Coordinates of C-alpha atoms in Angstrom, one line a residue:
Chain H
M24 CA 45.9 45.2 237.3
N25 CA 44.1 41.8 237.2
Q26 CA 41.6 43.0 235.5
I27 CA 44.0 44.8 232.8
K28 CA 45.7 41.7 231.9
E29 CA 41.9 40.0 231.8
I30 CA 40.7 42.1 228.8
L31 CA 43.9 42.2 227.0
N32 CA 45.1 38.4 226.9
K33 CA 41.2 38.5 225.3
Y34 CA 42.8 40.2 221.9
P35 CA 45.6 38.8 219.6
K36 CA 48.5 40.9 220.3
E37 CA 48.1 43.0 216.4
E38 CA 47.8 46.3 216.0
E39 CA 44.3 46.3 214.5
Y40 CA 43.1 45.3 217.8
L41 CA 43.6 49.0 219.8
I42 CA 40.4 50.2 219.2
E43 CA 38.5 47.3 220.7
I44 CA 40.5 47.0 223.4
L45 CA 40.6 50.9 224.3
L46 CA 36.4 50.8 224.1
E47 CA 36.8 47.7 226.3
F48 CA 39.4 49.3 228.9
Q49 CA 37.2 52.7 229.1
A50 CA 33.7 50.7 229.9
S51 CA 35.2 48.7 232.9
K52 CA 36.1 51.9 234.6
K53 CA 33.7 53.6 236.5
N54 CA 35.3 57.0 235.1
H55 CA 35.2 56.4 231.7
Y56 CA 38.7 57.3 230.6
I57 CA 42.1 55.6 230.2
S58 CA 44.7 56.8 231.9
S59 CA 48.2 57.5 231.1
E60 CA 49.3 53.9 232.9
D61 CA 46.7 52.1 230.7
V62 CA 48.6 53.6 227.3
S63 CA 51.9 52.4 228.8
V64 CA 50.8 48.8 229.3
I65 CA 48.2 48.8 226.5
S66 CA 51.3 50.1 223.8
K67 CA 53.6 47.5 225.4
Y68 CA 51.0 44.8 225.0
L69 CA 50.5 45.6 221.3
N70 CA 54.3 46.5 221.0
I71 CA 53.7 50.4 219.4
P72 CA 54.5 53.3 220.5
E73 CA 52.3 55.1 223.4
S74 CA 52.1 58.2 220.9
Q75 CA 50.2 56.1 218.4
V76 CA 47.6 55.0 221.4
C77 CA 47.4 58.8 222.2
S78 CA 46.8 59.4 219.1
V79 CA 44.1 56.8 218.3
I80 CA 42.7 57.9 221.4
S81 CA 42.4 62.0 220.8
F82 CA 41.0 61.2 217.4
Y83 CA 37.9 59.5 218.9
T84 CA 35.1 61.0 220.4
M85 CA 34.0 58.4 222.8
L86 CA 37.2 57.9 224.0
S87 CA 38.9 59.9 226.5
M88 CA 42.0 60.7 228.6
S89 CA 40.5 62.6 231.3
P90 CA 38.3 61.5 233.8
K91 CA 34.7 61.8 233.4
G92 CA 31.4 61.6 236.0
K93 CA 29.7 58.6 237.4
Y94 CA 27.2 59.4 234.7
V95 CA 28.4 60.9 230.9
I96 CA 25.1 62.4 229.4
Q97 CA 25.1 63.2 225.6
V98 CA 22.2 65.2 224.5
C99 CA 22.0 65.2 220.6
H100 CA 22.2 68.8 218.8
D101 CA 21.6 67.7 215.2
V102 CA 18.6 68.9 212.8
P103 CA 16.4 66.0 213.3
C104 CA 16.4 66.9 217.3
F105 CA 17.1 70.7 216.9
V106 CA 13.7 71.3 215.4
N107 CA 12.3 69.0 218.2
S108 CA 13.5 71.7 221.0
A109 CA 17.1 69.5 221.7
N110 CA 17.6 73.1 223.1
N111 CA 14.7 73.4 225.8
I112 CA 16.4 70.1 226.7
Y113 CA 20.0 70.7 226.9
D114 CA 18.9 74.0 228.7
K115 CA 17.3 72.0 231.6
L116 CA 19.8 69.9 231.8
V117 CA 22.5 72.6 232.3
E118 CA 19.8 74.0 235.1
E119 CA 19.4 71.1 237.0
L120 CA 23.5 70.0 236.7
G121 CA 24.6 73.6 236.8
V122 CA 27.6 72.9 234.2
E123 CA 28.0 73.3 230.7
D124 CA 29.3 71.0 227.3
G125 CA 31.7 69.1 228.2
E126 CA 31.6 69.6 231.8
T127 CA 31.6 67.7 235.1
T128 CA 29.7 68.2 237.9
E129 CA 31.6 69.0 241.9
D130 CA 30.6 65.6 242.9
K131 CA 32.0 63.7 239.9
L132 CA 28.5 62.3 239.3
F133 CA 28.0 63.7 235.7
T134 CA 29.3 64.4 232.9
L135 CA 27.2 67.4 230.1
E136 CA 28.5 66.6 226.8
I137 CA 26.4 68.2 223.2
T138 CA 26.7 65.0 221.0
E139 CA 26.3 64.0 217.0
C140 CA 23.2 62.1 216.1
L141 CA 22.5 59.1 217.8
G142 CA 20.6 57.9 215.0
R143 CA 17.2 57.7 217.5
C144 CA 15.3 61.0 214.9
N145 CA 12.2 58.7 215.0
E146 CA 11.8 59.8 219.0
S147 CA 13.4 62.6 219.2
P148 CA 14.6 64.6 221.1
V149 CA 16.9 61.9 222.6
M150 CA 19.2 61.7 225.4
R151 CA 22.1 58.7 226.3
V152 CA 23.4 58.2 229.8
N153 CA 26.0 56.1 229.6
D154 CA 24.5 53.3 227.4
K155 CA 21.2 53.8 227.7
V156 CA 19.1 56.2 225.4
F157 CA 16.5 57.8 226.7
V158 CA 13.8 59.4 223.9
N159 CA 11.1 61.2 223.1
L160 CA 12.3 64.1 226.0
T161 CA 10.5 66.6 227.9
P162 CA 12.1 69.1 230.4
A163 CA 10.0 67.1 233.0
K164 CA 11.1 63.9 231.6
V165 CA 14.9 65.1 232.5
E166 CA 13.8 66.7 235.3
K167 CA 12.9 63.1 236.5
I168 CA 15.9 61.2 235.4
I169 CA 18.5 63.4 237.3
N170 CA 16.5 63.2 240.2
D171 CA 16.4 59.0 239.6
L172 CA 19.8 59.0 239.3
R173 CA 20.8 61.4 241.9
G174 CA 18.7 58.9 244.3
E175 CA 20.1 55.6 243.1
N176 CA 23.8 57.7 244.7
K177 CA 22.5 59.2 248.0
Chain T
M16 CA -0.8 51.3 199.7
I17 CA 2.2 53.3 198.7
E18 CA 4.5 51.2 201.5
M19 CA 6.0 47.9 200.0
K20 CA 7.9 45.6 202.8
V21 CA 10.5 43.5 201.3
I22 CA 13.6 44.3 203.9
S23 CA 10.9 45.0 206.7
K24 CA 8.7 42.7 205.8
R25 CA 9.8 40.7 209.2
F26 CA 10.4 43.7 211.4
G27 CA 8.3 42.8 214.7
K28 CA 7.1 39.6 213.4
V29 CA 10.9 37.4 213.8
D30 CA 12.3 37.3 217.6
P31 CA 15.5 39.0 216.0
L32 CA 17.6 37.4 218.7
S33 CA 16.2 33.7 217.5
I34 CA 17.9 32.2 214.1
D35 CA 15.0 29.5 213.9
S36 CA 12.0 32.3 214.1
Y37 CA 14.3 33.7 211.1
I38 CA 14.4 30.8 209.6
K39 CA 10.7 29.9 210.3
H40 CA 10.0 32.9 208.1
D41 CA 12.1 32.3 204.9
G42 CA 15.4 33.0 206.3
Y43 CA 18.6 31.5 204.6
K44 CA 16.2 30.4 201.7
G45 CA 18.5 33.0 199.9
L46 CA 21.3 31.6 200.8
E47 CA 20.5 28.2 200.2
K48 CA 19.8 28.6 196.5
A49 CA 22.5 31.0 195.7
I50 CA 24.7 28.2 197.0
S51 CA 23.3 25.4 194.9
N52 CA 24.4 28.1 192.0
H53 CA 27.9 28.8 190.6
P54 CA 29.3 32.0 192.2
S55 CA 29.3 33.8 188.6
H56 CA 25.8 32.9 188.4
I57 CA 24.5 35.4 191.8
I58 CA 26.6 38.2 190.1
D59 CA 24.9 37.8 187.1
E60 CA 21.7 38.2 189.1
V61 CA 23.1 41.2 190.9
E62 CA 23.7 43.0 187.9
K63 CA 20.4 41.9 186.9
S64 CA 18.8 43.3 189.4
K65 CA 20.3 46.8 188.6
I66 CA 20.6 47.5 192.3
R67 CA 22.6 50.4 193.7
G68 CA 24.2 50.8 197.0
R69 CA 22.5 52.2 200.0
G70 CA 24.8 53.4 201.8
G71 CA 23.9 56.8 199.9
A72 CA 26.3 57.2 196.8
G73 CA 24.6 55.2 195.1
F74 CA 26.9 53.0 193.1
P75 CA 25.9 50.2 191.0
T76 CA 26.4 47.8 193.1
Y77 CA 27.2 44.3 190.5
I78 CA 30.4 46.4 189.6
K79 CA 32.0 46.2 193.1
V80 CA 31.0 42.6 193.6
R81 CA 32.6 41.5 190.2
A82 CA 35.6 43.3 190.9
L83 CA 36.0 41.7 193.7
S84 CA 35.1 38.7 192.7
K85 CA 38.1 38.9 190.0
E86 CA 40.9 39.5 192.5
A87 CA 43.0 36.7 193.4
G88 CA 44.1 35.6 197.3
K89 CA 42.9 36.9 200.6
K90 CA 40.1 39.5 200.5
Y91 CA 37.4 40.9 202.3
I92 CA 34.0 41.9 202.7
V93 CA 32.9 44.6 204.5
C94 CA 29.3 45.4 206.0
N95 CA 29.4 49.6 207.0
A96 CA 27.2 49.8 210.1
D97 CA 28.5 53.1 211.1
E98 CA 25.6 55.1 210.7
G99 CA 26.3 58.7 212.0
E100 CA 24.4 60.2 209.1
P101 CA 22.4 62.5 211.4
G102 CA 18.5 61.5 210.1
N103 CA 19.2 58.3 209.6
F104 CA 18.1 55.4 211.2
K105 CA 17.3 52.1 208.9
D106 CA 20.4 50.7 208.9
R107 CA 20.2 50.3 213.1
M108 CA 16.2 49.0 212.5
I109 CA 17.5 46.4 210.6
M110 CA 20.1 45.7 212.4
E111 CA 17.4 45.3 216.4
N112 CA 14.7 43.6 214.4
D113 CA 16.1 41.6 211.5
P114 CA 19.4 40.9 211.8
H115 CA 19.6 37.8 210.0
S116 CA 18.9 39.3 207.0
V117 CA 22.5 41.2 207.0
I118 CA 24.6 37.8 208.0
E119 CA 23.0 35.6 205.0
G120 CA 23.5 38.7 202.5
M121 CA 27.3 38.9 203.7
I122 CA 27.4 35.0 203.3
I123 CA 25.9 35.2 200.0
M124 CA 28.3 37.7 199.1
A125 CA 31.5 35.5 200.4
Y126 CA 30.7 32.8 197.9
A127 CA 29.8 34.6 195.1
T128 CA 33.3 36.1 195.2
G129 CA 35.5 34.0 197.4
A130 CA 36.5 36.1 200.6
E131 CA 36.7 34.6 203.5
Q132 CA 36.5 36.9 206.1
G133 CA 34.3 39.5 206.9
Y134 CA 33.7 42.4 209.4
I135 CA 30.4 44.0 210.6
Y136 CA 32.0 47.9 211.0
I137 CA 29.2 49.1 213.5
R138 CA 29.2 53.1 215.0
G139 CA 30.0 52.7 218.9
E140 CA 26.6 54.6 219.9
Y141 CA 24.3 51.5 218.7
Q142 CA 25.3 49.4 221.6
I143 CA 21.9 47.3 220.9
A144 CA 22.5 46.4 217.7
M145 CA 25.6 45.8 218.3
N146 CA 24.8 43.2 221.2
I147 CA 22.6 41.7 218.8
M148 CA 24.3 41.3 215.9
K149 CA 27.1 39.6 218.2
E150 CA 24.5 37.0 219.3
T151 CA 23.1 36.2 215.6
I152 CA 26.7 36.1 214.2
K153 CA 27.2 32.8 217.2
Q154 CA 24.0 31.7 216.1
A155 CA 24.5 31.4 212.4
K156 CA 28.1 29.7 213.5
D157 CA 26.4 27.5 215.7
K158 CA 24.2 26.2 212.6
G159 CA 26.9 25.7 210.3
F160 CA 25.8 29.1 208.0
L161 CA 29.1 30.4 209.0
G162 CA 32.6 28.7 209.6
K163 CA 34.6 26.0 207.4
N164 CA 33.2 24.3 205.1
I165 CA 29.7 25.6 204.7
F166 CA 27.1 23.5 203.2
N167 CA 29.5 20.9 202.6
K168 CA 30.4 23.2 199.9
G169 CA 34.1 23.7 200.8
F170 CA 34.0 27.4 201.4
N171 CA 34.7 29.3 204.6
F172 CA 33.6 32.5 206.2
E173 CA 33.8 33.7 209.2
I174 CA 32.4 37.5 210.4
E175 CA 34.0 39.5 213.1
I176 CA 32.5 42.7 214.5
R177 CA 34.3 46.3 214.6
S178 CA 33.0 48.9 216.1
G179 CA 33.6 52.7 215.9
A180 CA 34.3 55.0 218.7
G181 CA 32.6 57.8 217.7
S182 CA 34.1 59.2 214.3
Y183 CA 31.5 59.8 211.6
V184 CA 34.3 59.9 209.0
C185 CA 34.7 56.8 209.6
G186 CA 31.5 56.0 207.0
E187 CA 33.2 56.9 204.4
E188 CA 35.0 53.6 203.0
F189 CA 38.6 54.5 203.6
S190 CA 38.0 55.8 206.9
L191 CA 36.1 52.9 208.1
I192 CA 39.4 50.8 206.7
E193 CA 41.9 52.5 208.9
S194 CA 39.5 52.2 211.3
I195 CA 39.1 48.4 210.9
E196 CA 43.1 48.7 211.3
G197 CA 43.0 50.5 214.4
K198 CA 44.4 53.2 213.3
P199 CA 42.5 57.0 213.7
G200 CA 39.6 57.1 210.4
R201 CA 41.8 59.5 208.2
S202 CA 41.0 58.9 204.4
R203 CA 42.8 57.6 201.5
T204 CA 43.6 58.8 197.8
K205 CA 41.6 57.1 195.5
P206 CA 42.6 54.9 193.3
P207 CA 43.1 52.8 194.2
F208 CA 39.8 52.0 195.2
P209 CA 38.7 49.5 198.2
T210 CA 38.1 46.8 196.0
E211 CA 41.9 46.7 194.8
K212 CA 43.4 47.7 198.1
G213 CA 41.6 48.1 200.8
I214 CA 42.4 46.6 204.4
H215 CA 45.8 46.0 204.7
N216 CA 46.2 46.6 201.4
L217 CA 44.3 43.8 200.2
P218 CA 41.1 43.7 198.0
T219 CA 37.8 44.6 200.2
L220 CA 34.4 44.8 199.2
I221 CA 32.2 47.4 201.3
N222 CA 28.2 47.7 201.2
N223 CA 26.0 49.4 203.1
V224 CA 23.5 47.0 205.6
E225 CA 20.7 47.7 203.6
T226 CA 22.5 46.7 200.5
F227 CA 23.3 43.0 202.4
A228 CA 19.4 43.1 203.5
N229 CA 18.5 42.9 199.6
F230 CA 20.8 40.2 198.7
P231 CA 18.8 37.3 200.0
Y232 CA 15.9 39.1 198.5
I233 CA 17.2 39.4 194.8
I234 CA 18.3 35.4 194.8
T235 CA 14.9 34.4 196.2
I236 CA 12.8 36.4 193.6
G237 CA 15.6 36.6 191.0
G238 CA 17.5 39.7 188.7
D239 CA 15.0 40.6 186.5
K240 CA 11.9 40.6 188.4
F241 CA 14.1 42.6 191.3
A242 CA 14.1 45.2 188.8
Q243 CA 10.9 45.5 187.7
I244 CA 10.2 47.1 191.5
G245 CA 10.8 51.5 191.7
T246 CA 12.2 53.1 188.5
N247 CA 14.6 52.5 185.4
S248 CA 17.5 53.6 187.0
S249 CA 16.5 52.7 190.8
T250 CA 15.2 49.5 191.2
G251 CA 14.1 48.0 194.4
T252 CA 12.5 49.3 197.5
K253 CA 13.8 52.5 199.6
L254 CA 13.9 52.1 203.9
I255 CA 13.0 56.5 204.5
S256 CA 13.9 57.8 208.0
L257 CA 11.3 60.1 207.8
S258 CA 12.2 62.8 211.0
G259 CA 11.9 66.3 211.7
N260 CA 8.4 68.0 212.2
V261 CA 6.2 65.5 211.2
K262 CA 3.3 63.9 213.2
K263 CA 4.7 60.3 212.5
K264 CA 8.2 59.9 212.7
G265 CA 9.4 56.8 211.5
L266 CA 10.9 54.4 209.2
Y267 CA 8.9 53.1 206.0
E268 CA 9.7 50.8 203.1
V269 CA 8.4 52.4 199.6
P270 CA 9.3 51.2 195.8
F271 CA 11.7 54.2 194.2
G272 CA 9.8 56.8 192.4
T273 CA 7.5 57.7 195.6
S274 CA 7.3 61.4 195.7
I275 CA 8.3 62.8 198.4
R276 CA 5.5 64.4 199.3
D277 CA 3.8 61.3 199.9
V278 CA 6.2 60.3 202.2
I279 CA 5.6 62.7 204.2
F280 CA 1.5 63.6 204.4
K281 CA 0.8 60.2 203.3
L282 CA 2.7 58.2 205.7
G283 CA 4.7 60.8 208.3
K284 CA 0.5 61.8 208.2
G285 CA 1.6 65.6 207.5
V286 CA 3.6 68.4 209.6
K287 CA 3.3 68.6 213.4
D288 CA 0.4 71.0 214.6
D289 CA -0.6 72.0 211.4
R290 CA 1.6 73.9 209.8
K291 CA 3.5 74.5 207.1
I292 CA 6.8 73.4 205.7
K293 CA 9.5 76.0 205.4
M294 CA 12.2 73.5 204.2
V295 CA 13.1 69.7 203.9
Q296 CA 16.4 68.4 204.3
L297 CA 17.1 64.9 202.2
G298 CA 19.8 62.3 203.0
G299 CA 21.0 63.7 206.4
A300 CA 23.8 66.9 207.1
S301 CA 25.4 66.2 203.8
G302 CA 22.4 66.5 201.7
P303 CA 20.3 69.3 200.3
I304 CA 18.0 71.1 201.5
I305 CA 14.9 71.6 199.4
P306 CA 12.2 74.2 199.6
E307 CA 8.0 73.0 200.0
Y308 CA 7.1 73.5 195.9
M309 CA 10.1 70.6 195.3
L310 CA 8.5 67.8 197.5
D311 CA 6.5 66.3 194.1
M312 CA 10.4 65.3 193.1
S313 CA 10.4 61.1 193.8
I314 CA 12.6 59.4 195.7
D315 CA 15.2 58.2 192.7
F316 CA 19.3 58.3 192.6
D317 CA 19.2 60.2 188.8
R318 CA 17.5 63.0 190.8
F319 CA 19.2 62.9 193.4
E320 CA 22.6 62.9 191.2
N321 CA 21.7 66.8 190.3
F322 CA 22.8 67.8 193.8
D323 CA 25.5 65.5 193.8
S324 CA 25.2 64.5 197.4
K325 CA 24.8 61.7 199.3
T326 CA 21.2 62.1 199.6
G327 CA 20.3 58.2 198.4
T328 CA 20.2 56.9 202.4
G329 CA 17.1 57.4 202.0
A330 CA 16.4 60.2 204.9
I331 CA 13.6 63.0 205.1
I332 CA 14.3 65.9 208.1
V333 CA 11.5 68.2 207.9
I334 CA 11.8 71.6 209.1
D335 CA 8.5 74.1 209.8
D336 CA 8.3 77.7 209.0
R337 CA 9.3 78.5 212.9
F338 CA 12.8 77.9 211.8
D339 CA 15.2 80.0 209.6
I340 CA 17.3 78.7 206.8
F341 CA 20.5 80.0 208.8
D342 CA 19.3 77.7 212.5
I343 CA 19.7 74.7 210.0
L344 CA 22.7 75.4 207.9
L345 CA 24.6 76.2 211.3
T346 CA 23.6 73.6 212.5
N347 CA 25.1 71.3 210.2
M348 CA 27.9 73.2 209.3
K349 CA 28.8 73.1 213.2
F350 CA 29.1 69.6 212.8
F351 CA 31.3 69.2 210.0
V352 CA 34.0 71.8 212.0
H353 CA 33.5 68.8 214.2
Q354 CA 33.7 65.7 212.2
S355 CA 36.7 66.7 209.8
C356 CA 39.1 64.5 210.5
G357 CA 42.0 66.9 209.8
K358 CA 44.0 65.8 206.8
C359 CA 43.5 68.0 204.2
A360 CA 43.1 71.7 204.5
P361 CA 40.3 72.3 201.9
C362 CA 37.7 70.7 204.5
R363 CA 39.9 71.4 207.8
E364 CA 39.8 75.0 207.3
G365 CA 37.0 75.2 205.1
H366 CA 34.3 74.4 207.5
I367 CA 35.6 76.6 210.3
Q368 CA 35.1 79.5 207.1
I369 CA 31.3 78.9 206.5
V370 CA 30.5 79.1 210.0
N371 CA 32.1 82.6 210.6
L372 CA 30.7 83.1 207.4
L373 CA 27.1 82.4 208.4
N374 CA 27.2 83.8 211.3
K375 CA 27.8 87.3 209.9
F376 CA 24.4 86.5 207.7
I377 CA 22.8 85.8 211.5
N378 CA 24.6 88.9 212.8
H379 CA 23.4 91.3 209.6
R380 CA 26.6 92.1 209.2
A381 CA 27.6 90.1 205.8
T382 CA 27.6 91.7 202.6
E383 CA 27.0 91.6 198.8
K384 CA 30.4 89.8 199.2
D385 CA 30.5 87.6 201.7
L386 CA 27.7 85.8 199.4
M387 CA 29.7 85.4 197.0
S388 CA 32.8 84.3 198.9
L389 CA 30.4 81.7 200.5
E390 CA 29.5 80.7 197.3
N391 CA 32.9 80.1 196.3
L392 CA 34.4 78.7 199.4
A393 CA 31.6 76.4 199.3
N394 CA 32.3 75.2 196.2
V395 CA 36.3 74.8 196.7
I396 CA 35.5 72.6 199.6
Q397 CA 33.2 70.3 197.1
Q398 CA 35.8 69.8 194.2
T399 CA 39.5 69.9 196.5
S400 CA 37.9 67.5 199.5
L401 CA 40.4 64.4 199.9
C402 CA 37.1 62.1 200.8
G403 CA 33.2 62.0 200.7
L404 CA 32.8 64.0 203.7
G405 CA 34.1 67.7 202.3
Q406 CA 32.7 66.9 199.0
T407 CA 29.3 66.1 200.2
S408 CA 29.6 68.5 203.0
M409 CA 28.7 71.6 201.3
T410 CA 25.3 70.4 199.9
S411 CA 23.3 72.4 202.1
I412 CA 24.9 75.6 201.7
I413 CA 24.4 74.8 197.6
S414 CA 21.3 74.3 197.5
S415 CA 20.3 76.6 200.1
L416 CA 22.6 79.1 198.0
R417 CA 20.0 78.1 194.2
Y418 CA 16.3 77.5 196.2
F419 CA 16.6 80.5 199.4
R420 CA 18.5 83.6 198.3
D421 CA 15.7 85.8 199.2
D422 CA 16.7 84.8 202.8
Y423 CA 20.3 85.7 202.2
F424 CA 19.6 89.0 200.4
A425 CA 17.3 89.5 203.4
K426 CA 20.3 89.4 206.0
V427 CA 22.6 91.4 203.9
R428 CA 23.6 94.9 204.8
Y429 CA 23.8 97.2 202.3

């Protein structure tokens, strides 16, 4: 609760800071989502209806109201990555994780998502794990990244 | 050498996190010169330079700048760094390698137009660029280039960073304005244009990152000299994001008028594994797809206007002959289904139907009637959508129907 207040107090009580607040809220949580309690706290702080907060969350793909894994893996699938075998990267992730686009592994460690262009087309194919971007991927590199992350959480 | 480094000249040479390093490399010289003149002089120089917006649409910049300068009262300047168009990474490269050039361009514009508040709207995925720009603003403030009474000239200017949150359409100016106001990014009807009614219904000037980075250079060398670079209709240089199946993907800067073929073969060193080029997509997902025989076309806004698209961003995506035109079209169209904000019907419903029609071709179940439906629907979406998304998303379909018609016929069931 203190952490929540700390975040809110950084922002003026103005509606235009809603997206900034939501992004910071979400980043502070290990499951990368905004709970309905959070929505209620934010709406009270900014003095706007909860429905307005929810409509913003549902519009932006980076914001979520359902919990995700500790690591959110986003694979780019747009043309520059697609023509550089992004399919193989996605297939490898499906094989490694046993989940598909939009799903979270049972151990709540990984969420797999297909995402829009990450603006790293000069190093395609690419994927993002939380804030970190991995470039020039091969299926072997993907396997190593996943194993390393699993190792850190043993 | 076909490269000409103006905007990218400091890349790799300056420490992006050091304002002193930027100043040592002639940074803030354009600003110094700008403020020693009357604001109207700067707008005259921008007009003489004939620079057109680098975000894609290629609108003559001075018209917007002059319009904003004539508005009284509170007004805003926005740097559009919501670079979401697939195949583009030039704005990210500018922010990560030479961030102060963007800030300098914004301050020059603030002085020219009398705006006291600026925003940089950066897409949420660009975390590194965002952190760099935040630090850059802090450093510019510490040096007195931002804040109150800048250079003792009695003018004030502050810049705030706003983060996107994963929405392609927010690169469209009115969607971006809505997003800065903290709302879902759904566009507004034009007119009024942003320079009349933008953020909080106040006059707002929106330019692309690369456009802002050009201002210090224009002021330093003068508008007339700038206008000598490039072609008659497109002056200056262009950053080109080269991607796809080329040997050397990357960012290159060339004067306008350079041919696409030269960029691909001289700078990109040709196609990977020496395969043949099947097609090239220009500008990004909302750009045209052209066949190999058209590559001698030069990079020039007037040429690109024939495609009614946002080709002017300068992305070149090379696709080799392992790929079918429908693979690429379907990838593009699924992208737009996902990115439509849902406000207007042609865009919201139209893209879904386009995907259905494409699937019919892919599965060899299309008839000649479907070909006509595809063509008609693409035109309807382009002509009746509310904002730039639907107005340009059909460019790849329409251009493919023109240049790859045989590929369609090959899939039609008779």
